[in-house]
mmCIF file of C-alpha atoms and ligand atoms in Angstrom:
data_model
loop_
_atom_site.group_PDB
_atom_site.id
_atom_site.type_symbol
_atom_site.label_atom_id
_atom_site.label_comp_id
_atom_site.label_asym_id
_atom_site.label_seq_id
_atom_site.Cartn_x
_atom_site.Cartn_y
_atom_site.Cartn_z
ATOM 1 C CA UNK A 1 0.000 0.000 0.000
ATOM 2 C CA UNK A 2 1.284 3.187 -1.101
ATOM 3 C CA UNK A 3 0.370 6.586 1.222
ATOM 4 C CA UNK A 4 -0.047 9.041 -1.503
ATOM 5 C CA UNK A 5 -0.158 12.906 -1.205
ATOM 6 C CA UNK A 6 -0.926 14.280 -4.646
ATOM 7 C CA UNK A 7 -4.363 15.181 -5.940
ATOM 8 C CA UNK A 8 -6.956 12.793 -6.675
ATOM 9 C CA UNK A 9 -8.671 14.243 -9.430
ATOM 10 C CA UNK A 10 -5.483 15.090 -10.885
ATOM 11 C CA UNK A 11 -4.662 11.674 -10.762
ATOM 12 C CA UNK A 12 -8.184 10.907 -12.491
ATOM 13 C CA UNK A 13 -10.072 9.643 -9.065
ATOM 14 C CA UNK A 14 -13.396 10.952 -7.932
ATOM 15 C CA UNK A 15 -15.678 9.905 -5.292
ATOM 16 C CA UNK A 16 -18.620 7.489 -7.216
ATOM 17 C CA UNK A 17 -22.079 7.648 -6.124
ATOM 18 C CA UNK A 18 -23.251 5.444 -3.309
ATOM 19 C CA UNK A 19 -25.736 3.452 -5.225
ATOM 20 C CA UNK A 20 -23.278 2.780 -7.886
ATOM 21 C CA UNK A 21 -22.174 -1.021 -8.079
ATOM 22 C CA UNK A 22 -20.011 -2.308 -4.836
ATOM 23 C CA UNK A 23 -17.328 -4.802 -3.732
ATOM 24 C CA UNK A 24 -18.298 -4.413 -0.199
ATOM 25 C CA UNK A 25 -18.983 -2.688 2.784
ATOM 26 C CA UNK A 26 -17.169 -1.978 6.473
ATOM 27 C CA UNK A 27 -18.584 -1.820 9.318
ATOM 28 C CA UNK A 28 -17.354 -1.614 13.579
ATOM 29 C CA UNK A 29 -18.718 -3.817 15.977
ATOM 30 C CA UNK A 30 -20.743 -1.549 18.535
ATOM 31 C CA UNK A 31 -18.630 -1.844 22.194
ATOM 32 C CA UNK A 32 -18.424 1.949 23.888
ATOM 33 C CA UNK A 33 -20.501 1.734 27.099
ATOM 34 C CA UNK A 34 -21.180 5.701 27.181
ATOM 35 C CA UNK A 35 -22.336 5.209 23.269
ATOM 36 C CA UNK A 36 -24.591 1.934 23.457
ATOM 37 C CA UNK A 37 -26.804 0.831 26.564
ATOM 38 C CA UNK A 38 -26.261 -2.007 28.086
ATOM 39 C CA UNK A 39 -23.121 -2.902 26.998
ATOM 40 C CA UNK A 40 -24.348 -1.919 23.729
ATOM 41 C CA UNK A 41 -26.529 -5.483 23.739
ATOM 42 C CA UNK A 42 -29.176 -4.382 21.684
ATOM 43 C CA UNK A 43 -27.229 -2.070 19.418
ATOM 44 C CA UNK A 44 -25.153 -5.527 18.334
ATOM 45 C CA UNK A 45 -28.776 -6.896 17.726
ATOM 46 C CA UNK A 46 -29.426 -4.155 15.058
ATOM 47 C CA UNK A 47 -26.106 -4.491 13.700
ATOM 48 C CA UNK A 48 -25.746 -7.554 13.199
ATOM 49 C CA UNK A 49 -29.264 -8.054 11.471
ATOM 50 C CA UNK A 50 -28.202 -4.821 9.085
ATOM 51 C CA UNK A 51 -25.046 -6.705 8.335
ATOM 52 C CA UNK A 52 -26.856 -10.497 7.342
ATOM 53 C CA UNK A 53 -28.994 -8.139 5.048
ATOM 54 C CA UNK A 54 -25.757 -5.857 3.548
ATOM 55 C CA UNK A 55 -24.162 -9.425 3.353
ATOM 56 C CA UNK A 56 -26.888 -10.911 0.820
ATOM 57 C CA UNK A 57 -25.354 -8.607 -2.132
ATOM 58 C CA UNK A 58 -21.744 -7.774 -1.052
ATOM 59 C CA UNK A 59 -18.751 -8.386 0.836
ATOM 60 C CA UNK A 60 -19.165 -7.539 4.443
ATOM 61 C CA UNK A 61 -15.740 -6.349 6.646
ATOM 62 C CA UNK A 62 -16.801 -5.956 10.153
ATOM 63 C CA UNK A 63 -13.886 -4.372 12.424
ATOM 64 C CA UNK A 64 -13.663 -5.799 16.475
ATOM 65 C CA UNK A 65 -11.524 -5.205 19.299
ATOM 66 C CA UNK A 66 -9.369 -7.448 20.281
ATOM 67 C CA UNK A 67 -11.559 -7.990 23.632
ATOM 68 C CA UNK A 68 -14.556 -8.195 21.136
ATOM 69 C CA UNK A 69 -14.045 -10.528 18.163
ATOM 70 C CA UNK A 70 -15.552 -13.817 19.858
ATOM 71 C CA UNK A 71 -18.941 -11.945 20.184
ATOM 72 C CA UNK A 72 -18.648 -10.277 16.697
ATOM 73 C CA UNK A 73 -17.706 -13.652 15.190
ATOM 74 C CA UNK A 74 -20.264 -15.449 17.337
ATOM 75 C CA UNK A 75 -23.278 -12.890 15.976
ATOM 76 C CA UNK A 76 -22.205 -12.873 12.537
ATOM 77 C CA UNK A 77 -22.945 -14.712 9.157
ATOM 78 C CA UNK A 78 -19.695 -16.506 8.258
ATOM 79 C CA UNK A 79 -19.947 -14.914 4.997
ATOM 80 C CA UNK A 80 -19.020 -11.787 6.940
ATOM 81 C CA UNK A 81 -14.914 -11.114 7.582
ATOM 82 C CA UNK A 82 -14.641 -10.279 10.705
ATOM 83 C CA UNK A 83 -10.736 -8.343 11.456
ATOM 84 C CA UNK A 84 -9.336 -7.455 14.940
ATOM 85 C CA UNK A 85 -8.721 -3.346 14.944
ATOM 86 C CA UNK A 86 -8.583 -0.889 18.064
ATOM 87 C CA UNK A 87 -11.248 1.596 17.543
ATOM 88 C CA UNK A 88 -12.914 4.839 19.899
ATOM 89 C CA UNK A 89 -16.783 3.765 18.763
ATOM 90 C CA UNK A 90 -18.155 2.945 15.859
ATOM 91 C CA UNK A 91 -18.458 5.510 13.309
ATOM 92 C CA UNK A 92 -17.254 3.752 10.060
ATOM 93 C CA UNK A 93 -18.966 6.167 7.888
ATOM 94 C CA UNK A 94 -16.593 8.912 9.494
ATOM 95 C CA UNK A 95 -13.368 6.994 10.311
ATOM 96 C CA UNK A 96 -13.454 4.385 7.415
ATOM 97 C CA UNK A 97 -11.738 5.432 4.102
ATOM 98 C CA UNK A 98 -13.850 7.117 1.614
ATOM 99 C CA UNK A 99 -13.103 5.449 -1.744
ATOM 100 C CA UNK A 100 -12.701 7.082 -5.018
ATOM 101 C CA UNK A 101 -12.481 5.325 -7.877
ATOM 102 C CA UNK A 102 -10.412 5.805 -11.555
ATOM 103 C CA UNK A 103 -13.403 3.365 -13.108
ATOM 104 C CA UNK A 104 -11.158 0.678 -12.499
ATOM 105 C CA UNK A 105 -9.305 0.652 -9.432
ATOM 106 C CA UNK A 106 -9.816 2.696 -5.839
ATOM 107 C CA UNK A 107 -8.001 4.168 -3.523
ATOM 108 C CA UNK A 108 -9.039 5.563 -0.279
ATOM 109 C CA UNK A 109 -8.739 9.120 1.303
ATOM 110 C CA UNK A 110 -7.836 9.264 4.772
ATOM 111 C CA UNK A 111 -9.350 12.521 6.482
ATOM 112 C CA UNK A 112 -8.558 13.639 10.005
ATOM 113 C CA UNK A 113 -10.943 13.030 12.572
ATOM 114 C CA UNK A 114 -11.706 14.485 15.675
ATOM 115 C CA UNK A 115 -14.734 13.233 16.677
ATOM 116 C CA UNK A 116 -16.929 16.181 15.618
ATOM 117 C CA UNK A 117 -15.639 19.220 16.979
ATOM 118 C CA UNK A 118 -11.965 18.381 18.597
ATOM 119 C CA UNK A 119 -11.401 20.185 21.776
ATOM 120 C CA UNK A 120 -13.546 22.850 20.478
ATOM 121 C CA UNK A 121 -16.999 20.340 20.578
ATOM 122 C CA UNK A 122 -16.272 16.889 20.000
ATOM 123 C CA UNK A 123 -18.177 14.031 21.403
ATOM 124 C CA UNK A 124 -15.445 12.327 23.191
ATOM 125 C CA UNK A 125 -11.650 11.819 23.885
ATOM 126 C CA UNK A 126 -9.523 10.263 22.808
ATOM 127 C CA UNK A 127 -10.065 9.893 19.442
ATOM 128 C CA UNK A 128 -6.753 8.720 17.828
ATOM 129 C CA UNK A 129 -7.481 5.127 17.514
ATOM 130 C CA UNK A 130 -10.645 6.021 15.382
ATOM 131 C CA UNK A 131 -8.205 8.439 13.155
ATOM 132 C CA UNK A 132 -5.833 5.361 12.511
ATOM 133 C CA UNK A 133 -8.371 3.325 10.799
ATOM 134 C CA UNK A 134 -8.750 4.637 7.453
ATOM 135 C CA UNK A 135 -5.221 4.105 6.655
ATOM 136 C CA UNK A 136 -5.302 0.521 8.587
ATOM 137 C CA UNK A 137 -8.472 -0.366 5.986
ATOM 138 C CA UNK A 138 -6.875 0.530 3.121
ATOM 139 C CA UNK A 139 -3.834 -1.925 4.536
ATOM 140 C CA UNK A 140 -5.943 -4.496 4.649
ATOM 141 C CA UNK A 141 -7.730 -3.851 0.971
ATOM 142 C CA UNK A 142 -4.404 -3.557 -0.199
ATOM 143 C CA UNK A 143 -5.177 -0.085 -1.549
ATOM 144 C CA UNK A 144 -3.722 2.917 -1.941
ATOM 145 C CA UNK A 145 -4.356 6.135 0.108
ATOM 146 C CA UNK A 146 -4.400 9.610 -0.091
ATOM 147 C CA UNK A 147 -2.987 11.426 3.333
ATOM 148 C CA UNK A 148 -5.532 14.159 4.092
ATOM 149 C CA UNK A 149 -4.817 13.976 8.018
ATOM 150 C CA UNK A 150 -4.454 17.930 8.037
ATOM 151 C CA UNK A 151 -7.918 18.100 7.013
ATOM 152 C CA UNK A 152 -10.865 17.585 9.302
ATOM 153 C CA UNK A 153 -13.563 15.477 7.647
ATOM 154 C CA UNK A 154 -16.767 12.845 8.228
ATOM 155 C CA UNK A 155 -18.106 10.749 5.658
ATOM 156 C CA UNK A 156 -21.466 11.357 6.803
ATOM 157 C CA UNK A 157 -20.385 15.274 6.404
ATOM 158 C CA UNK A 158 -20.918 14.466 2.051
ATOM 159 C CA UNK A 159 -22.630 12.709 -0.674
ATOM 160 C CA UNK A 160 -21.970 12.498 -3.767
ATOM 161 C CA UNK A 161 -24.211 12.440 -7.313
ATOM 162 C CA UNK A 162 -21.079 10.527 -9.079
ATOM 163 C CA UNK A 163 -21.166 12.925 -11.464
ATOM 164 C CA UNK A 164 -19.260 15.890 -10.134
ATOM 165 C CA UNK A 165 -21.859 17.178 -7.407
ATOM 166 C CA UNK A 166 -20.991 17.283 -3.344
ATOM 167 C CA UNK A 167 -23.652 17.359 -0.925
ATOM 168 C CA UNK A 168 -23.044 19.052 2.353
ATOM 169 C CA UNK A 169 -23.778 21.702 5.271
ATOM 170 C CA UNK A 170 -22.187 24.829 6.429
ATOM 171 C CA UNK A 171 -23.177 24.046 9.894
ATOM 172 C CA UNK A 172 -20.692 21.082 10.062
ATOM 173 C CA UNK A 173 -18.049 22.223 7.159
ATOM 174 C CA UNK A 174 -17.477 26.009 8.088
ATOM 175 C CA UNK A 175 -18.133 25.281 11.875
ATOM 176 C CA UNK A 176 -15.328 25.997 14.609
ATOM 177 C CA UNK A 177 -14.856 22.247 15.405
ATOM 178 C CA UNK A 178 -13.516 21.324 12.218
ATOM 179 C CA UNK A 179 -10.915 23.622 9.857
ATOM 180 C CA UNK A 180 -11.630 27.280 11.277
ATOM 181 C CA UNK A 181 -8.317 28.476 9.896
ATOM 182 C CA UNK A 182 -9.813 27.576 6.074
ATOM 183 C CA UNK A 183 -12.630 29.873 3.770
ATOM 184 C CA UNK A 184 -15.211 28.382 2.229
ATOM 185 C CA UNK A 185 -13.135 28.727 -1.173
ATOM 186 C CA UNK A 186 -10.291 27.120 0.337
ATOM 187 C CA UNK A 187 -12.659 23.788 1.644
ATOM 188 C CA UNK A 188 -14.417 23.807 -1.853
ATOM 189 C CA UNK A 189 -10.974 23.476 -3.428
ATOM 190 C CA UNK A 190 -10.062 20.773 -1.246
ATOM 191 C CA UNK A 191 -13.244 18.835 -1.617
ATOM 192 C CA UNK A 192 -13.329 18.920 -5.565
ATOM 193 C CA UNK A 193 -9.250 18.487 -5.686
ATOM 194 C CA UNK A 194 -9.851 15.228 -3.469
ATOM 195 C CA UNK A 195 -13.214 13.852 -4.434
ATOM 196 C CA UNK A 196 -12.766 15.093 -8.290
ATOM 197 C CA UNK A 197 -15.856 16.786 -7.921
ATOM 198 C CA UNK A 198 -16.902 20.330 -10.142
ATOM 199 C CA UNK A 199 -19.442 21.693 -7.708
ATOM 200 C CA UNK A 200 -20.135 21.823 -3.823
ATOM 201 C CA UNK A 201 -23.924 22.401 -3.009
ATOM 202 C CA UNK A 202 -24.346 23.647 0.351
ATOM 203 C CA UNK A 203 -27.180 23.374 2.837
ATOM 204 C CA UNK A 204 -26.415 25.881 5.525
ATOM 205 C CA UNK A 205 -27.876 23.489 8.513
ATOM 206 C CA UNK A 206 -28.748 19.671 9.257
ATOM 207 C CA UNK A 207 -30.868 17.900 11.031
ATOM 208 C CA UNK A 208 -32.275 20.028 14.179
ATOM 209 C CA UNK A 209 -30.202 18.285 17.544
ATOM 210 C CA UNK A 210 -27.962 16.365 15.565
ATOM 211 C CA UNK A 211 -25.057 16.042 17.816
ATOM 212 C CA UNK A 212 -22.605 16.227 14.331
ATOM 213 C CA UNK A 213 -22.940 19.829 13.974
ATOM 214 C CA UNK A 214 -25.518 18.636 11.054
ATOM 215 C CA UNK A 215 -24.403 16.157 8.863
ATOM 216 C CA UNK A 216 -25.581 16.013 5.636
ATOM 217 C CA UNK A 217 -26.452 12.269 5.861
ATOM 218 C CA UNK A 218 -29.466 13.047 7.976
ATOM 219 C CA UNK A 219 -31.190 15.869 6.620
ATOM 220 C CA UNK A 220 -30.947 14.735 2.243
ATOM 221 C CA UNK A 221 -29.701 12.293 0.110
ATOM 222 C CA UNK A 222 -28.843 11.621 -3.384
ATOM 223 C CA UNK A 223 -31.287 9.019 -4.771
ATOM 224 C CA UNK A 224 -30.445 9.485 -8.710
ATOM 225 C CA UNK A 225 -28.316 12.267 -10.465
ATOM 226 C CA UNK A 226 -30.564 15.337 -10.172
ATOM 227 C CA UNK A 227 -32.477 13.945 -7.356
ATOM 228 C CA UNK A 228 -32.619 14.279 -3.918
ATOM 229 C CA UNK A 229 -34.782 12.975 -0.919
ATOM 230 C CA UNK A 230 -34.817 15.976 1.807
ATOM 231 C CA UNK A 231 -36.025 15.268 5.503
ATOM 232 C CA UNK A 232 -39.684 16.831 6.120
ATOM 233 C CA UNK A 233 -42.268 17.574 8.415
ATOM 234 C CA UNK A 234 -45.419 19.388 8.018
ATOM 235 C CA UNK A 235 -45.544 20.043 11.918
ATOM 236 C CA UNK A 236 -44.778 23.936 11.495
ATOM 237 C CA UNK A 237 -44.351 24.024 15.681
ATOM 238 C CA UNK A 238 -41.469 21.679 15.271
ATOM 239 C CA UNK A 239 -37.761 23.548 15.138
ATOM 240 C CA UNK A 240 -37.326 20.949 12.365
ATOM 241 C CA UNK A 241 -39.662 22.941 10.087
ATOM 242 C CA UNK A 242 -37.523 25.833 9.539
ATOM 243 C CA UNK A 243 -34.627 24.237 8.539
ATOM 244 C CA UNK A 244 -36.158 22.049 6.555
ATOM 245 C CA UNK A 245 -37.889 25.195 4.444
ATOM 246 C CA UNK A 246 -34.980 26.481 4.345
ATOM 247 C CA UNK A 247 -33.071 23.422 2.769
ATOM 248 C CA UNK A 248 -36.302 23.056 0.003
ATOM 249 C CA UNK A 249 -35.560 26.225 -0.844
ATOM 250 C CA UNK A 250 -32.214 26.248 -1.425
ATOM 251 C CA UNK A 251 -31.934 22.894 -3.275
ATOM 252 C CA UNK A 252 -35.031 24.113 -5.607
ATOM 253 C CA UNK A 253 -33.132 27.107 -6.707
ATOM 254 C CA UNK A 254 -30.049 25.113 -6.992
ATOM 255 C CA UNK A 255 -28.214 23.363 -10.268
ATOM 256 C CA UNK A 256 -25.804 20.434 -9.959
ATOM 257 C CA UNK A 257 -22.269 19.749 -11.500
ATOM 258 C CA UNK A 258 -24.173 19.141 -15.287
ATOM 259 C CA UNK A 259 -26.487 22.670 -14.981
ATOM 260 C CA UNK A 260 -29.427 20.065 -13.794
ATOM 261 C CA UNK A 261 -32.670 20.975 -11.858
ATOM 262 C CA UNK A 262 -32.526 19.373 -8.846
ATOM 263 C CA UNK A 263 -35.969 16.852 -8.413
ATOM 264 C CA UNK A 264 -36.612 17.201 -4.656
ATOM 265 C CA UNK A 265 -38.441 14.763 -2.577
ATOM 266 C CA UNK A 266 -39.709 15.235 0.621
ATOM 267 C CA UNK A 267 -38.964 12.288 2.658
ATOM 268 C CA UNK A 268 -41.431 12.352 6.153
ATOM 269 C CA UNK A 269 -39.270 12.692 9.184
ATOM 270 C CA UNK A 270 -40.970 9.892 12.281
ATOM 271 C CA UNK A 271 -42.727 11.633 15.250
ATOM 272 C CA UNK A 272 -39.454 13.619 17.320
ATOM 273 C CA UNK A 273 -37.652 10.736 19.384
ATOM 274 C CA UNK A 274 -37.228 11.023 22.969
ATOM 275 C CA UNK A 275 -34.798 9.296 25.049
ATOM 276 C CA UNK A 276 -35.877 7.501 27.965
ATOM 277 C CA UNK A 277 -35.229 7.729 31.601
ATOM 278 C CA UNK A 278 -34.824 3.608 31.335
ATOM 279 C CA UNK A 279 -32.834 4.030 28.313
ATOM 280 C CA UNK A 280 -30.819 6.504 29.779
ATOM 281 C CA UNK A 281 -29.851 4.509 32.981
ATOM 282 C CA UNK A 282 -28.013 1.890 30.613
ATOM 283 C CA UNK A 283 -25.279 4.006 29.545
ATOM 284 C CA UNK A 284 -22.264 4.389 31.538
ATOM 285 C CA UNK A 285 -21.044 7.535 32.378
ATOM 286 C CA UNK A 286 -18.426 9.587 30.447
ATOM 287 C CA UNK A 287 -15.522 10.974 32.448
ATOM 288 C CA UNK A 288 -18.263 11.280 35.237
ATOM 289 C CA UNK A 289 -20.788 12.903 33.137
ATOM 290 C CA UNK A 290 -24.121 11.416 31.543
ATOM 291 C CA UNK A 291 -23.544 11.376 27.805
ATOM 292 C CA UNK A 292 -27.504 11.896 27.624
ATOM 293 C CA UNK A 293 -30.487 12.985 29.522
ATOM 294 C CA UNK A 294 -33.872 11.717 29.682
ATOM 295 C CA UNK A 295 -35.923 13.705 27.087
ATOM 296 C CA UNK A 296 -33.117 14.212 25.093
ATOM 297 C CA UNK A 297 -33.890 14.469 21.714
ATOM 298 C CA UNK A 298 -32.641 12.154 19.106
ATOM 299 C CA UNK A 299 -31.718 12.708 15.342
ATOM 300 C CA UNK A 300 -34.192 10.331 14.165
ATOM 301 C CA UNK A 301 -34.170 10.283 10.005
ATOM 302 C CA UNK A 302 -35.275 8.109 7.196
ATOM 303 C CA UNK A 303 -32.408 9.542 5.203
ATOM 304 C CA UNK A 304 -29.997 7.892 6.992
ATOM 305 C CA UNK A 305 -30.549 4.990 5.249
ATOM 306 C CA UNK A 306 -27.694 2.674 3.213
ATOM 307 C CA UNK A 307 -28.033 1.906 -0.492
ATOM 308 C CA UNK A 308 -26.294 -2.147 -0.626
ATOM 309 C CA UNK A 309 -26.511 -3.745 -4.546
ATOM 310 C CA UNK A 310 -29.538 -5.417 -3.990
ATOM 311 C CA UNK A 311 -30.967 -3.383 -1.201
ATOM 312 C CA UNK A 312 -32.184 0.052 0.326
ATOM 313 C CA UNK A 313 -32.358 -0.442 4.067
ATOM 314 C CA UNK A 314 -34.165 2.177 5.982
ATOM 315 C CA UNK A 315 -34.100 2.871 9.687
ATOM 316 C CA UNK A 316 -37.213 1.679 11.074
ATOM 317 C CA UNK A 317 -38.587 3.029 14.257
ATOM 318 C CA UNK A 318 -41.639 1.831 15.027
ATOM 319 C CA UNK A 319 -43.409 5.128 13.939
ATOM 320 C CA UNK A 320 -46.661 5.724 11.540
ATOM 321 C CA UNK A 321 -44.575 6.856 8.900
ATOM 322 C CA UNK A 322 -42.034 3.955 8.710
ATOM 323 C CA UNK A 323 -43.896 2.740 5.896
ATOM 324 C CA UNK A 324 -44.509 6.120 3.772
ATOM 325 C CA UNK A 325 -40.634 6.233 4.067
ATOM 326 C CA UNK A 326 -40.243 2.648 2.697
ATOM 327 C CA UNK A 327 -43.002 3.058 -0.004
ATOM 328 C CA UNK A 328 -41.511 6.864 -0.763
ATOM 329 C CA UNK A 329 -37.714 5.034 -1.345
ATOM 330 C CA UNK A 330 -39.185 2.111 -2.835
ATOM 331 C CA UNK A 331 -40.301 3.684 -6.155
ATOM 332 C CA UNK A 332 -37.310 6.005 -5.702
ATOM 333 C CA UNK A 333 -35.408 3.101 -6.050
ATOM 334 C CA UNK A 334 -37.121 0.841 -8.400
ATOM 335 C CA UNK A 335 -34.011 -1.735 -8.809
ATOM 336 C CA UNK A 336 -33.333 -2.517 -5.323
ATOM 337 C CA UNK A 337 -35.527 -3.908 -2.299
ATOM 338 C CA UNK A 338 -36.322 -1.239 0.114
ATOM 339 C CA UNK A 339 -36.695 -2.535 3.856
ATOM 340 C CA UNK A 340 -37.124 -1.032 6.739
ATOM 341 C CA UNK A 341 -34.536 -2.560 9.739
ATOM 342 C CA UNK A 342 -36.418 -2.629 13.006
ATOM 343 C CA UNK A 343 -34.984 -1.591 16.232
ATOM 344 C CA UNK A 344 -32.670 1.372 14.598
ATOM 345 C CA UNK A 345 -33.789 3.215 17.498
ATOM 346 C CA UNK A 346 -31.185 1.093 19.368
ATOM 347 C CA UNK A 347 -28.575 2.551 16.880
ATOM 348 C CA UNK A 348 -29.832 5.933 17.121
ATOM 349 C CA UNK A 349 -29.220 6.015 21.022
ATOM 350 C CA UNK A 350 -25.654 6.085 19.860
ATOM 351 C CA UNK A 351 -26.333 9.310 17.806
ATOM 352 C CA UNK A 352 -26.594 8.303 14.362
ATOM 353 C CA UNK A 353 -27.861 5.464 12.003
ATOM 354 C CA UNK A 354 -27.598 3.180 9.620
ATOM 355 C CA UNK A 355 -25.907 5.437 6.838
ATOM 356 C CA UNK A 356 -22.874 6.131 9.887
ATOM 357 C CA UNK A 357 -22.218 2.801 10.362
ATOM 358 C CA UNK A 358 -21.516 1.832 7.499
ATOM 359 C CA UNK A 359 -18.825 2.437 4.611
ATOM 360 C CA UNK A 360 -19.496 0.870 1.031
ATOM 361 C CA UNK A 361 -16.376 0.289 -1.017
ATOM 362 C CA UNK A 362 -16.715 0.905 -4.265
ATOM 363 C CA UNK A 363 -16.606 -1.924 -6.636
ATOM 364 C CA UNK A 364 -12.787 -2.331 -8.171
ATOM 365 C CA UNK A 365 -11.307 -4.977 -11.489
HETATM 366 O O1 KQY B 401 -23.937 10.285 12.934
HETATM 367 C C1 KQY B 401 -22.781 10.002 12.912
HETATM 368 N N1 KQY B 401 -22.149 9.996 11.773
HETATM 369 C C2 KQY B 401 -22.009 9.698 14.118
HETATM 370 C C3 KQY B 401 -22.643 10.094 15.363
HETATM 371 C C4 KQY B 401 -21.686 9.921 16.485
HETATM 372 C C5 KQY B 401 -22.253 10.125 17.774
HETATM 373 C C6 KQY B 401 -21.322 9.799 18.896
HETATM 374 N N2 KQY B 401 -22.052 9.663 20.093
#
């Protein structure tokens, strides 16, 4: 594996689409005790029935902890490879590689992470083992990668249309947790130098409480070039509301990379999820501190959802509109199987969803 630091699209990569064709997917096997209740029991439930599902259509790397591999091994299809590496939590859409591709071969970029914020806001510390893993994956893929340690980034901070278009938020990419020393020029040039892209759409904020400083990945998602899916509600008393307004607004008066329209679908958000006081009492503590409080609210969205080659799988949360969402991405998605995964709220409790925990690798010769 070579550690590259040249340009990507110079050196004719760019980040594909994610429902373009795939080798495989990574995942981390859930373990942080402040992160996942009870010993993060149930989140290994959800996991491991996203995984036998991602695992019916492609490749499926889960990474464990040393102290953790039996039970990962135990829990999973044998289909599934299963590889010992130290990690923080587990976050692979934000500390796996994200792959770019030539059209025939990948590579992978390896961002710095800080988990969300640094000093300045993150979520917890230390972090470094999460920042080693990107470069650790590629290892193991036997691919090459692209050093971009010096600049902050989350996968679940971008999509991409495949054809030249980024996806993201100002609220995470120009916030004070991440590069404050860079413009907005300066991150657009690094995003389109590194993921070969032309043009960097911008939502200013994300989901309302999402504890990412708004990650694209929650609020709207690509679900063909020129068309998006963008979290809704109708509930104009709900914070939600606003933002979402604002982002309809934006992406309707918005072109992409090819001078397209953008086709915007608005994708029901489930009734506002509230943590529990029960819920709450299985987390450990963080450095003496709850990591939640009853009531909280979480950053429950149907458009965190992960596109696999035969499948869209959808977070499922027991609400009325689990099945507009499914029905909604279903004729979205016409090719693949749309299915809702029940129990995502014990994922969510750790602050994301399915789209965070998982990286897809794009398909290589
Ligand atoms: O949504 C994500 N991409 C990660 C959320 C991390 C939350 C840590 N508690």
């Amino acid at each position: 594996m070579k550690i590259l630091d040249s340009k990507p699209a110079e050196d004719g990569f760019y980040m594909p689409a994610e429902y373009s064709p795939h080798y495989g997917c990574i995942l981390i096997w859930p373990h942080r005790r402040d992160s996942w209740q009870n010993g993060a029991y149930a989140a290994r439930k959800a996991f491991a029935r996203l995984i036998e599902i991602i695992s019916r259509s492609e490749k499926v790397i889960v990474c464990a902890r040393y102290e953790d591999y039996d039970s990962a091994r135990e829990a999973l299809p044998d289909s599934v490879r299963v590889i010992e590496m130290s990690s923080d939590d587990s976050w692979a859409r934000d500390v796996a590689p994200t792959f770019i591709t030539n059209g025939k071969d990948i590579r992978g970029i390896d961002w710095g992470f800080n988990a969300w914020g640094g000093l300045y806001d993150g979520l917890y510390f230390p972090w470094d083992k999460d920042n080693k893993m990107a470069r650790k994956l590629c290892d193991c893929l036997d691919k090459d990668v692209y050093d971009m340690r010096r600049f902050i980034l989350e996968g679940g901070s971008i999509h991409s249309d495949g054809e030249g278009t980024i996806l993201t938020t100002e609220e995470c990419l120009l916030g004070k947790g991440r590069n404050p020393e860079l413009s907005r020029e300066d991150i657009e040039r690094i995003l389109c130098d590194t993921l070969g892209a032309k043009k960097i759409l911008w939502l200013r904020r994300g989901l309302y409480h999402d504890e990412t400083n708004g990650h694209i990945d929650n609020i709207c998602a690509f679900t063909s070039p020129g068309e998006v899916v963008l979290s809704w509600t109708d509930d104009t008393s709900d914070p939600q509301y606003e933002i979402s307004e604002e982002c309809l607004r934006i992406l309707e008066n918005s072109t992409d990379a090819k001078g397209r329209k953008l086709k915007v679908h608005k994708l029901p958000l489930p009734e506002p999820v509230f943590i529990t006081e029960e819920e709450c009492s299985g987390l450990d503590n963080m450095d003496g501190e709850p990591t939640r409080t009853p009531g909280e609210r979480l950053a429950a969205s149907y458009a965190n959802f992960y596109i696999s080659n035969k499948h869209v799988i959808v977070p499922g949360f027991g609400d009325k509109n689990d099945e507009k969402a499914v029905c909604m991405l279903s004729s979205l998605f016409p090719d693949r199987i749309v299915l809702g995964l029940p129990g995502a709220r014990d994922i969510l409790i750790g602050g994301g969803n399915i789209h965070c925990i998982t990286q897809q690798i794009p398909e290589f010769r």
